[in-house]
């Protein structure tokens, strides 16, 4: 078993690797789509933070789709957490919130960063919930853009691998 900082106990239910064959993507301005995805969460030595990855692929061709990677920090001694994330399409996003039991929920706390040459529409805000039930992990992501109010973009349930 991996050793980790005591401050990370509230997040330990996330640790390890997860996979799903059926992610559901939608948004009012696009066609619905499906995807497969792997996720992983590992503590960084004895530091009170976690490295994470979400790696999605096309369900038929297996071509890489979206990539998100970053870190989860916890304010030691509390349930207050922060996701510090980078997306391969040129977005950086910091989300904060709370972890409680085997569930967490976070929302963007700063303006979402983007390159000068990102495609429109600009992302204004994101929300995320992660919830573990037995050996399944549900991930739901909401998004607000300059054109569209906060709406679900992604929903997926991973199995522990
Ligand atoms: C479209 C952002 C995750 C697949 C979009 C759009 C935005 C966006 C801004 C354009 C919406 C519009 O035209 O109104 C994000 C953000 C994500 C995320 C912030 C994570 C935090 C993902 C993931 C996948 C994905 C994980 C695939 C597995 C797509 C697809 C489209 C799309 C297929 C439509 C095609 C396109 O416009 O390129 N996303 N996305 N997205 N997203 Fe995401």
JSON list of C-alpha atoms and ligand atoms in Angstrom, two decimals:
[
{"chain": "A", "resi": 1, "resn": "UNK", "atom": "CA", "xyz": [0.00, 0.00, 0.00]},
{"chain": "A", "resi": 2, "resn": "UNK", "atom": "CA", "xyz": [1.18, 3.52, -0.87]},
{"chain": "A", "resi": 3, "resn": "UNK", "atom": "CA", "xyz": [2.18, 5.79, 2.02]},
{"chain": "A", "resi": 4, "resn": "UNK", "atom": "CA", "xyz": [0.76, 9.31, 1.86]},
{"chain": "A", "resi": 5, "resn": "UNK", "atom": "CA", "xyz": [0.37, 12.49, 3.90]},
{"chain": "A", "resi": 6, "resn": "UNK", "atom": "CA", "xyz": [-2.31, 12.21, 6.62]},
{"chain": "A", "resi": 7, "resn": "UNK", "atom": "CA", "xyz": [-3.88, 15.43, 5.30]},
{"chain": "A", "resi": 8, "resn": "UNK", "atom": "CA", "xyz": [-4.90, 13.46, 2.16]},
{"chain": "A", "resi": 9, "resn": "UNK", "atom": "CA", "xyz": [-7.04, 10.90, 4.03]},
{"chain": "A", "resi": 10, "resn": "UNK", "atom": "CA", "xyz": [-10.29, 12.61, 2.91]},
{"chain": "A", "resi": 11, "resn": "UNK", "atom": "CA", "xyz": [-9.20, 11.99, -0.74]},
{"chain": "A", "resi": 12, "resn": "UNK", "atom": "CA", "xyz": [-7.79, 8.48, -0.39]},
{"chain": "A", "resi": 13, "resn": "UNK", "atom": "CA", "xyz": [-10.93, 6.88, -1.93]},
{"chain": "A", "resi": 14, "resn": "UNK", "atom": "CA", "xyz": [-9.82, 8.36, -5.28]},
{"chain": "A", "resi": 15, "resn": "UNK", "atom": "CA", "xyz": [-6.33, 6.83, -5.33]},
{"chain": "A", "resi": 16, "resn": "UNK", "atom": "CA", "xyz": [-5.51, 4.41, -8.13]},
{"chain": "A", "resi": 17, "resn": "UNK", "atom": "CA", "xyz": [-6.50, 3.87, -11.75]},
{"chain": "A", "resi": 18, "resn": "UNK", "atom": "CA", "xyz": [-9.99, 3.92, -13.23]},
{"chain": "A", "resi": 19, "resn": "UNK", "atom": "CA", "xyz": [-11.43, 3.07, -16.67]},
{"chain": "A", "resi": 20, "resn": "UNK", "atom": "CA", "xyz": [-14.74, 3.49, -18.49]},
{"chain": "A", "resi": 21, "resn": "UNK", "atom": "CA", "xyz": [-15.96, 2.28, -21.89]},
{"chain": "A", "resi": 22, "resn": "UNK", "atom": "CA", "xyz": [-18.91, 4.65, -22.02]},
{"chain": "A", "resi": 23, "resn": "UNK", "atom": "CA", "xyz": [-18.62, 8.36, -21.38]},
{"chain": "A", "resi": 24, "resn": "UNK", "atom": "CA", "xyz": [-21.48, 10.59, -22.52]},
{"chain": "A", "resi": 25, "resn": "UNK", "atom": "CA", "xyz": [-20.75, 14.06, -23.87]},
{"chain": "A", "resi": 26, "resn": "UNK", "atom": "CA", "xyz": [-23.28, 16.72, -24.75]},
{"chain": "A", "resi": 27, "resn": "UNK", "atom": "CA", "xyz": [-23.78, 20.47, -24.87]},
{"chain": "A", "resi": 28, "resn": "UNK", "atom": "CA", "xyz": [-26.59, 22.58, -26.31]},
{"chain": "A", "resi": 29, "resn": "UNK", "atom": "CA", "xyz": [-24.32, 23.84, -29.13]},
{"chain": "A", "resi": 30, "resn": "UNK", "atom": "CA", "xyz": [-22.84, 20.47, -30.25]},
{"chain": "A", "resi": 31, "resn": "UNK", "atom": "CA", "xyz": [-23.83, 16.93, -31.27]},
{"chain": "A", "resi": 32, "resn": "UNK", "atom": "CA", "xyz": [-23.97, 14.34, -28.47]},
{"chain": "A", "resi": 33, "resn": "UNK", "atom": "CA", "xyz": [-20.91, 12.07, -28.44]},
{"chain": "A", "resi": 34, "resn": "UNK", "atom": "CA", "xyz": [-19.49, 9.09, -26.54]},
{"chain": "A", "resi": 35, "resn": "UNK", "atom": "CA", "xyz": [-15.96, 8.41, -25.38]},
{"chain": "A", "resi": 36, "resn": "UNK", "atom": "CA", "xyz": [-13.81, 5.99, -23.42]},
{"chain": "A", "resi": 37, "resn": "UNK", "atom": "CA", "xyz": [-11.56, 7.28, -20.68]},
{"chain": "A", "resi": 38, "resn": "UNK", "atom": "CA", "xyz": [-8.93, 6.36, -18.10]},
{"chain": "A", "resi": 39, "resn": "UNK", "atom": "CA", "xyz": [-8.38, 8.38, -14.97]},
{"chain": "A", "resi": 40, "resn": "UNK", "atom": "CA", "xyz": [-5.71, 8.14, -12.31]},
{"chain": "A", "resi": 41, "resn": "UNK", "atom": "CA", "xyz": [-5.02, 9.79, -8.96]},
{"chain": "A", "resi": 42, "resn": "UNK", "atom": "CA", "xyz": [-1.76, 9.31, -7.04]},
{"chain": "A", "resi": 43, "resn": "UNK", "atom": "CA", "xyz": [-0.35, 11.14, -4.03]},
{"chain": "A", "resi": 44, "resn": "UNK", "atom": "CA", "xyz": [2.98, 12.91, -4.65]},
{"chain": "A", "resi": 45, "resn": "UNK", "atom": "CA", "xyz": [5.27, 11.29, -2.10]},
{"chain": "A", "resi": 46, "resn": "UNK", "atom": "CA", "xyz": [4.45, 12.67, 1.35]},
{"chain": "A", "resi": 47, "resn": "UNK", "atom": "CA", "xyz": [3.23, 16.05, 0.06]},
{"chain": "A", "resi": 48, "resn": "UNK", "atom": "CA", "xyz": [-0.39, 17.02, 0.77]},
{"chain": "A", "resi": 49, "resn": "UNK", "atom": "CA", "xyz": [-1.29, 16.89, -2.91]},
{"chain": "A", "resi": 50, "resn": "UNK", "atom": "CA", "xyz": [-2.28, 14.44, -5.62]},
{"chain": "A", "resi": 51, "resn": "UNK", "atom": "CA", "xyz": [-1.35, 14.18, -9.30]},
{"chain": "A", "resi": 52, "resn": "UNK", "atom": "CA", "xyz": [-4.29, 13.32, -11.57]},
{"chain": "A", "resi": 53, "resn": "UNK", "atom": "CA", "xyz": [-5.00, 12.56, -15.26]},
{"chain": "A", "resi": 54, "resn": "UNK", "atom": "CA", "xyz": [-8.09, 12.17, -17.41]},
{"chain": "A", "resi": 55, "resn": "UNK", "atom": "CA", "xyz": [-7.21, 10.54, -20.76]},
{"chain": "A", "resi": 56, "resn": "UNK", "atom": "CA", "xyz": [-10.11, 10.14, -23.18]},
{"chain": "A", "resi": 57, "resn": "UNK", "atom": "CA", "xyz": [-10.22, 8.32, -26.52]},
{"chain": "A", "resi": 58, "resn": "UNK", "atom": "CA", "xyz": [-12.68, 7.84, -29.36]},
{"chain": "A", "resi": 59, "resn": "UNK", "atom": "CA", "xyz": [-14.81, 4.73, -28.67]},
{"chain": "A", "resi": 60, "resn": "UNK", "atom": "CA", "xyz": [-14.33, 3.24, -32.18]},
{"chain": "A", "resi": 61, "resn": "UNK", "atom": "CA", "xyz": [-11.00, 4.48, -33.53]},
{"chain": "A", "resi": 62, "resn": "UNK", "atom": "CA", "xyz": [-9.36, 4.75, -30.06]},
{"chain": "A", "resi": 63, "resn": "UNK", "atom": "CA", "xyz": [-7.80, 8.03, -31.24]},
{"chain": "A", "resi": 64, "resn": "UNK", "atom": "CA", "xyz": [-6.88, 10.29, -28.33]},
{"chain": "A", "resi": 65, "resn": "UNK", "atom": "CA", "xyz": [-9.50, 12.95, -27.61]},
{"chain": "A", "resi": 66, "resn": "UNK", "atom": "CA", "xyz": [-9.33, 15.31, -24.66]},
{"chain": "A", "resi": 67, "resn": "UNK", "atom": "CA", "xyz": [-6.48, 15.34, -22.14]},
{"chain": "A", "resi": 68, "resn": "UNK", "atom": "CA", "xyz": [-6.59, 16.89, -18.69]},
{"chain": "A", "resi": 69, "resn": "UNK", "atom": "CA", "xyz": [-3.79, 16.67, -16.18]},
{"chain": "A", "resi": 70, "resn": "UNK", "atom": "CA", "xyz": [-3.03, 18.47, -12.95]},
{"chain": "A", "resi": 71, "resn": "UNK", "atom": "CA", "xyz": [-2.95, 18.39, -9.21]},
{"chain": "A", "resi": 72, "resn": "UNK", "atom": "CA", "xyz": [-5.39, 18.27, -6.33]},
{"chain": "A", "resi": 73, "resn": "UNK", "atom": "CA", "xyz": [-4.33, 20.19, -3.23]},
{"chain": "A", "resi": 74, "resn": "UNK", "atom": "CA", "xyz": [-5.95, 19.92, 0.16]},
{"chain": "A", "resi": 75, "resn": "UNK", "atom": "CA", "xyz": [-5.81, 22.56, 2.88]},
{"chain": "A", "resi": 76, "resn": "UNK", "atom": "CA", "xyz": [-4.26, 20.40, 5.61]},
{"chain": "A", "resi": 77, "resn": "UNK", "atom": "CA", "xyz": [-6.64, 19.56, 8.42]},
{"chain": "A", "resi": 78, "resn": "UNK", "atom": "CA", "xyz": [-9.73, 20.57, 6.42]},
{"chain": "A", "resi": 79, "resn": "UNK", "atom": "CA", "xyz": [-12.00, 19.18, 3.67]},
{"chain": "A", "resi": 80, "resn": "UNK", "atom": "CA", "xyz": [-11.19, 22.17, 1.45]},
{"chain": "A", "resi": 81, "resn": "UNK", "atom": "CA", "xyz": [-9.69, 21.09, -1.87]},
{"chain": "A", "resi": 82, "resn": "UNK", "atom": "CA", "xyz": [-8.44, 22.69, -5.08]},
{"chain": "A", "resi": 83, "resn": "UNK", "atom": "CA", "xyz": [-8.06, 21.20, -8.57]},
{"chain": "A", "resi": 84, "resn": "UNK", "atom": "CA", "xyz": [-5.22, 22.88, -10.50]},
{"chain": "A", "resi": 85, "resn": "UNK", "atom": "CA", "xyz": [-5.75, 21.60, -14.03]},
{"chain": "A", "resi": 86, "resn": "UNK", "atom": "CA", "xyz": [-4.38, 21.98, -17.57]},
{"chain": "A", "resi": 87, "resn": "UNK", "atom": "CA", "xyz": [-6.22, 20.93, -20.73]},
{"chain": "A", "resi": 88, "resn": "UNK", "atom": "CA", "xyz": [-4.50, 20.03, -24.01]},
{"chain": "A", "resi": 89, "resn": "UNK", "atom": "CA", "xyz": [-6.73, 22.40, -25.99]},
{"chain": "A", "resi": 90, "resn": "UNK", "atom": "CA", "xyz": [-5.15, 25.39, -24.24]},
{"chain": "A", "resi": 91, "resn": "UNK", "atom": "CA", "xyz": [-7.17, 25.91, -21.10]},
{"chain": "A", "resi": 92, "resn": "UNK", "atom": "CA", "xyz": [-6.04, 26.19, -17.48]},
{"chain": "A", "resi": 93, "resn": "UNK", "atom": "CA", "xyz": [-8.67, 26.02, -14.78]},
{"chain": "A", "resi": 94, "resn": "UNK", "atom": "CA", "xyz": [-8.56, 26.17, -10.99]},
{"chain": "A", "resi": 95, "resn": "UNK", "atom": "CA", "xyz": [-11.54, 24.79, -9.13]},
{"chain": "A", "resi": 96, "resn": "UNK", "atom": "CA", "xyz": [-12.18, 24.75, -5.38]},
{"chain": "A", "resi": 97, "resn": "UNK", "atom": "CA", "xyz": [-14.71, 23.04, -3.17]},
{"chain": "A", "resi": 98, "resn": "UNK", "atom": "CA", "xyz": [-15.19, 20.39, -0.52]},
{"chain": "A", "resi": 99, "resn": "UNK", "atom": "CA", "xyz": [-14.70, 16.67, -0.15]},
{"chain": "A", "resi": 100, "resn": "UNK", "atom": "CA", "xyz": [-17.14, 14.80, 2.07]},
{"chain": "A", "resi": 101, "resn": "UNK", "atom": "CA", "xyz": [-17.28, 11.02, 2.55]},
{"chain": "A", "resi": 102, "resn": "UNK", "atom": "CA", "xyz": [-16.65, 9.53, -0.92]},
{"chain": "A", "resi": 103, "resn": "UNK", "atom": "CA", "xyz": [-17.84, 12.55, -2.85]},
{"chain": "A", "resi": 104, "resn": "UNK", "atom": "CA", "xyz": [-16.35, 15.89, -3.87]},
{"chain": "A", "resi": 105, "resn": "UNK", "atom": "CA", "xyz": [-17.59, 18.90, -5.73]},
{"chain": "A", "resi": 106, "resn": "UNK", "atom": "CA", "xyz": [-15.63, 21.88, -7.05]},
{"chain": "A", "resi": 107, "resn": "UNK", "atom": "CA", "xyz": [-16.23, 25.00, -9.15]},
{"chain": "A", "resi": 108, "resn": "UNK", "atom": "CA", "xyz": [-13.91, 27.44, -10.97]},
{"chain": "A", "resi": 109, "resn": "UNK", "atom": "CA", "xyz": [-12.68, 30.12, -8.60]},
{"chain": "A", "resi": 110, "resn": "UNK", "atom": "CA", "xyz": [-10.75, 32.34, -11.01]},
{"chain": "A", "resi": 111, "resn": "UNK", "atom": "CA", "xyz": [-11.31, 33.27, -14.62]},
{"chain": "A", "resi": 112, "resn": "UNK", "atom": "CA", "xyz": [-10.54, 30.24, -16.80]},
{"chain": "A", "resi": 113, "resn": "UNK", "atom": "CA", "xyz": [-7.24, 30.77, -18.65]},
{"chain": "A", "resi": 114, "resn": "UNK", "atom": "CA", "xyz": [-6.90, 30.24, -22.43]},
{"chain": "A", "resi": 115, "resn": "UNK", "atom": "CA", "xyz": [-4.37, 30.81, -25.20]},
{"chain": "A", "resi": 116, "resn": "UNK", "atom": "CA", "xyz": [-4.72, 33.87, -27.45]},
{"chain": "A", "resi": 117, "resn": "UNK", "atom": "CA", "xyz": [-5.60, 31.52, -30.35]},
{"chain": "A", "resi": 118, "resn": "UNK", "atom": "CA", "xyz": [-8.15, 29.18, -28.72]},
{"chain": "A", "resi": 119, "resn": "UNK", "atom": "CA", "xyz": [-11.33, 28.49, -30.66]},
{"chain": "A", "resi": 120, "resn": "UNK", "atom": "CA", "xyz": [-14.54, 30.18, -29.55]},
{"chain": "A", "resi": 121, "resn": "UNK", "atom": "CA", "xyz": [-16.60, 29.94, -27.45]},
{"chain": "A", "resi": 122, "resn": "UNK", "atom": "CA", "xyz": [-14.56, 30.98, -24.43]},
{"chain": "A", "resi": 123, "resn": "UNK", "atom": "CA", "xyz": [-15.11, 28.83, -21.33]},
{"chain": "A", "resi": 124, "resn": "UNK", "atom": "CA", "xyz": [-16.22, 31.00, -18.40]},
{"chain": "A", "resi": 125, "resn": "UNK", "atom": "CA", "xyz": [-16.63, 28.44, -15.63]},
{"chain": "A", "resi": 126, "resn": "UNK", "atom": "CA", "xyz": [-16.62, 24.71, -14.93]},
{"chain": "A", "resi": 127, "resn": "UNK", "atom": "CA", "xyz": [-18.07, 22.51, -12.19]},
{"chain": "A", "resi": 128, "resn": "UNK", "atom": "CA", "xyz": [-17.09, 18.96, -11.34]},
{"chain": "A", "resi": 129, "resn": "UNK", "atom": "CA", "xyz": [-18.40, 16.24, -9.07]},
{"chain": "A", "resi": 130, "resn": "UNK", "atom": "CA", "xyz": [-16.68, 12.94, -8.36]},
{"chain": "A", "resi": 131, "resn": "UNK", "atom": "CA", "xyz": [-18.54, 10.31, -6.36]},
{"chain": "A", "resi": 132, "resn": "UNK", "atom": "CA", "xyz": [-17.42, 6.81, -5.47]},
{"chain": "A", "resi": 133, "resn": "UNK", "atom": "CA", "xyz": [-19.92, 3.99, -4.87]},
{"chain": "A", "resi": 134, "resn": "UNK", "atom": "CA", "xyz": [-18.22, 0.66, -4.13]},
{"chain": "A", "resi": 135, "resn": "UNK", "atom": "CA", "xyz": [-15.68, 0.24, -6.97]},
{"chain": "A", "resi": 136, "resn": "UNK", "atom": "CA", "xyz": [-17.34, 2.73, -9.30]},
{"chain": "A", "resi": 137, "resn": "UNK", "atom": "CA", "xyz": [-16.51, 6.39, -9.70]},
{"chain": "A", "resi": 138, "resn": "UNK", "atom": "CA", "xyz": [-18.95, 8.83, -11.30]},
{"chain": "A", "resi": 139, "resn": "UNK", "atom": "CA", "xyz": [-17.55, 12.02, -12.86]},
{"chain": "A", "resi": 140, "resn": "UNK", "atom": "CA", "xyz": [-19.88, 14.82, -13.99]},
{"chain": "A", "resi": 141, "resn": "UNK", "atom": "CA", "xyz": [-18.60, 18.03, -15.52]},
{"chain": "A", "resi": 142, "resn": "UNK", "atom": "CA", "xyz": [-20.60, 21.21, -16.13]},
{"chain": "A", "resi": 143, "resn": "UNK", "atom": "CA", "xyz": [-19.48, 24.16, -18.20]},
{"chain": "A", "resi": 144, "resn": "UNK", "atom": "CA", "xyz": [-20.48, 27.76, -18.83]},
{"chain": "A", "resi": 145, "resn": "UNK", "atom": "CA", "xyz": [-19.27, 29.54, -21.98]},
{"chain": "A", "resi": 146, "resn": "UNK", "atom": "CA", "xyz": [-19.76, 33.08, -23.23]},
{"chain": "A", "resi": 147, "resn": "UNK", "atom": "CA", "xyz": [-22.67, 31.69, -25.31]},
{"chain": "A", "resi": 148, "resn": "UNK", "atom": "CA", "xyz": [-24.25, 29.10, -23.01]},
{"chain": "A", "resi": 149, "resn": "UNK", "atom": "CA", "xyz": [-25.25, 29.12, -19.32]},
{"chain": "A", "resi": 150, "resn": "UNK", "atom": "CA", "xyz": [-23.88, 26.44, -16.98]},
{"chain": "A", "resi": 151, "resn": "UNK", "atom": "CA", "xyz": [-24.90, 23.08, -18.50]},
{"chain": "A", "resi": 152, "resn": "UNK", "atom": "CA", "xyz": [-23.68, 19.49, -18.28]},
{"chain": "A", "resi": 153, "resn": "UNK", "atom": "CA", "xyz": [-20.92, 18.62, -20.80]},
{"chain": "A", "resi": 154, "resn": "UNK", "atom": "CA", "xyz": [-19.66, 15.23, -19.55]},
{"chain": "A", "resi": 155, "resn": "UNK", "atom": "CA", "xyz": [-20.96, 12.28, -17.55]},
{"chain": "A", "resi": 156, "resn": "UNK", "atom": "CA", "xyz": [-19.09, 9.01, -17.07]},
{"chain": "A", "resi": 157, "resn": "UNK", "atom": "CA", "xyz": [-18.85, 6.14, -14.59]},
{"chain": "A", "resi": 158, "resn": "UNK", "atom": "CA", "xyz": [-15.43, 4.49, -14.19]},
{"chain": "A", "resi": 159, "resn": "UNK", "atom": "CA", "xyz": [-14.63, 1.05, -12.81]},
{"chain": "A", "resi": 160, "resn": "UNK", "atom": "CA", "xyz": [-11.58, 0.53, -10.58]},
{"chain": "A", "resi": 161, "resn": "UNK", "atom": "CA", "xyz": [-8.70, -1.24, -12.37]},
{"chain": "B", "resi": 1, "resn": "LIG", "atom": "C1", "xyz": [-16.88, 20.82, -27.40]},
{"chain": "B", "resi": 1, "resn": "LIG", "atom": "C2", "xyz": [-14.75, 22.50, -23.40]},
{"chain": "B", "resi": 1, "resn": "LIG", "atom": "C3", "xyz": [-13.89, 17.99, -21.95]},
{"chain": "B", "resi": 1, "resn": "LIG", "atom": "C4", "xyz": [-15.17, 16.45, -26.33]},
{"chain": "B", "resi": 1, "resn": "LIG", "atom": "C5", "xyz": [-16.41, 21.66, -26.42]},
{"chain": "B", "resi": 1, "resn": "LIG", "atom": "C6", "xyz": [-16.54, 23.09, -26.45]},
{"chain": "B", "resi": 1, "resn": "LIG", "atom": "C7", "xyz": [-15.91, 23.56, -25.35]},
{"chain": "B", "resi": 1, "resn": "LIG", "atom": "C8", "xyz": [-15.42, 22.43, -24.60]},
{"chain": "B", "resi": 1, "resn": "LIG", "atom": "C9", "xyz": [-15.77, 25.02, -24.94]},
{"chain": "B", "resi": 1, "resn": "LIG", "atom": "C10", "xyz": [-17.23, 23.93, -27.53]},
{"chain": "B", "resi": 1, "resn": "LIG", "atom": "C11", "xyz": [-18.69, 24.13, -27.15]},
{"chain": "B", "resi": 1, "resn": "LIG", "atom": "C12", "xyz": [-19.46, 24.98, -28.11]},
{"chain": "B", "resi": 1, "resn": "LIG", "atom": "O1", "xyz": [-19.18, 24.96, -29.32]},
{"chain": "B", "resi": 1, "resn": "LIG", "atom": "O2", "xyz": [-20.38, 25.71, -27.65]},
{"chain": "B", "resi": 1, "resn": "LIG", "atom": "C13", "xyz": [-14.39, 21.42, -22.63]},
{"chain": "B", "resi": 1, "resn": "LIG", "atom": "C14", "xyz": [-13.87, 21.50, -21.28]},
{"chain": "B", "resi": 1, "resn": "LIG", "atom": "C15", "xyz": [-13.64, 20.22, -20.87]},
{"chain": "B", "resi": 1, "resn": "LIG", "atom": "C16", "xyz": [-14.00, 19.36, -21.96]},
{"chain": "B", "resi": 1, "resn": "LIG", "atom": "C17", "xyz": [-13.65, 22.78, -20.49]},
{"chain": "B", "resi": 1, "resn": "LIG", "atom": "C18", "xyz": [-13.12, 19.69, -19.58]},
{"chain": "B", "resi": 1, "resn": "LIG", "atom": "C19", "xyz": [-13.09, 20.40, -18.46]},
{"chain": "B", "resi": 1, "resn": "LIG", "atom": "C20", "xyz": [-14.11, 17.18, -23.02]},
{"chain": "B", "resi": 1, "resn": "LIG", "atom": "C21", "xyz": [-13.82, 15.78, -23.08]},
{"chain": "B", "resi": 1, "resn": "LIG", "atom": "C22", "xyz": [-14.16, 15.36, -24.33]},
{"chain": "B", "resi": 1, "resn": "LIG", "atom": "C23", "xyz": [-14.68, 16.50, -25.03]},
{"chain": "B", "resi": 1, "resn": "LIG", "atom": "C24", "xyz": [-13.23, 14.94, -21.94]},
{"chain": "B", "resi": 1, "resn": "LIG", "atom": "C25", "xyz": [-14.03, 14.03, -24.98]},
{"chain": "B", "resi": 1, "resn": "LIG", "atom": "C26", "xyz": [-13.85, 12.94, -24.39]},
{"chain": "B", "resi": 1, "resn": "LIG", "atom": "C27", "xyz": [-15.77, 17.50, -26.96]},
{"chain": "B", "resi": 1, "resn": "LIG", "atom": "C28", "xyz": [-16.35, 17.38, -28.29]},
{"chain": "B", "resi": 1, "resn": "LIG", "atom": "C29", "xyz": [-16.86, 18.63, -28.60]},
{"chain": "B", "resi": 1, "resn": "LIG", "atom": "C30", "xyz": [-16.57, 19.49, -27.45]},
{"chain": "B", "resi": 1, "resn": "LIG", "atom": "C31", "xyz": [-16.37, 16.12, -29.15]},
{"chain": "B", "resi": 1, "resn": "LIG", "atom": "C32", "xyz": [-17.59, 19.01, -29.89]},
{"chain": "B", "resi": 1, "resn": "LIG", "atom": "C33", "xyz": [-16.69, 19.13, -31.06]},
{"chain": "B", "resi": 1, "resn": "LIG", "atom": "C34", "xyz": [-15.89, 20.40, -31.05]},
{"chain": "B", "resi": 1, "resn": "LIG", "atom": "O3", "xyz": [-16.50, 21.49, -30.98]},
{"chain": "B", "resi": 1, "resn": "LIG", "atom": "O4", "xyz": [-14.64, 20.34, -31.13]},
{"chain": "B", "resi": 1, "resn": "LIG", "atom": "N1", "xyz": [-15.74, 21.29, -25.28]},
{"chain": "B", "resi": 1, "resn": "LIG", "atom": "N2", "xyz": [-14.46, 20.12, -22.99]},
{"chain": "B", "resi": 1, "resn": "LIG", "atom": "N3", "xyz": [-14.64, 17.58, -24.20]},
{"chain": "B", "resi": 1, "resn": "LIG", "atom": "N4", "xyz": [-15.94, 18.76, -26.49]},
{"chain": "B", "resi": 1, "resn": "LIG", "atom": "FE1", "xyz": [-15.29, 19.41, -24.70]}
]
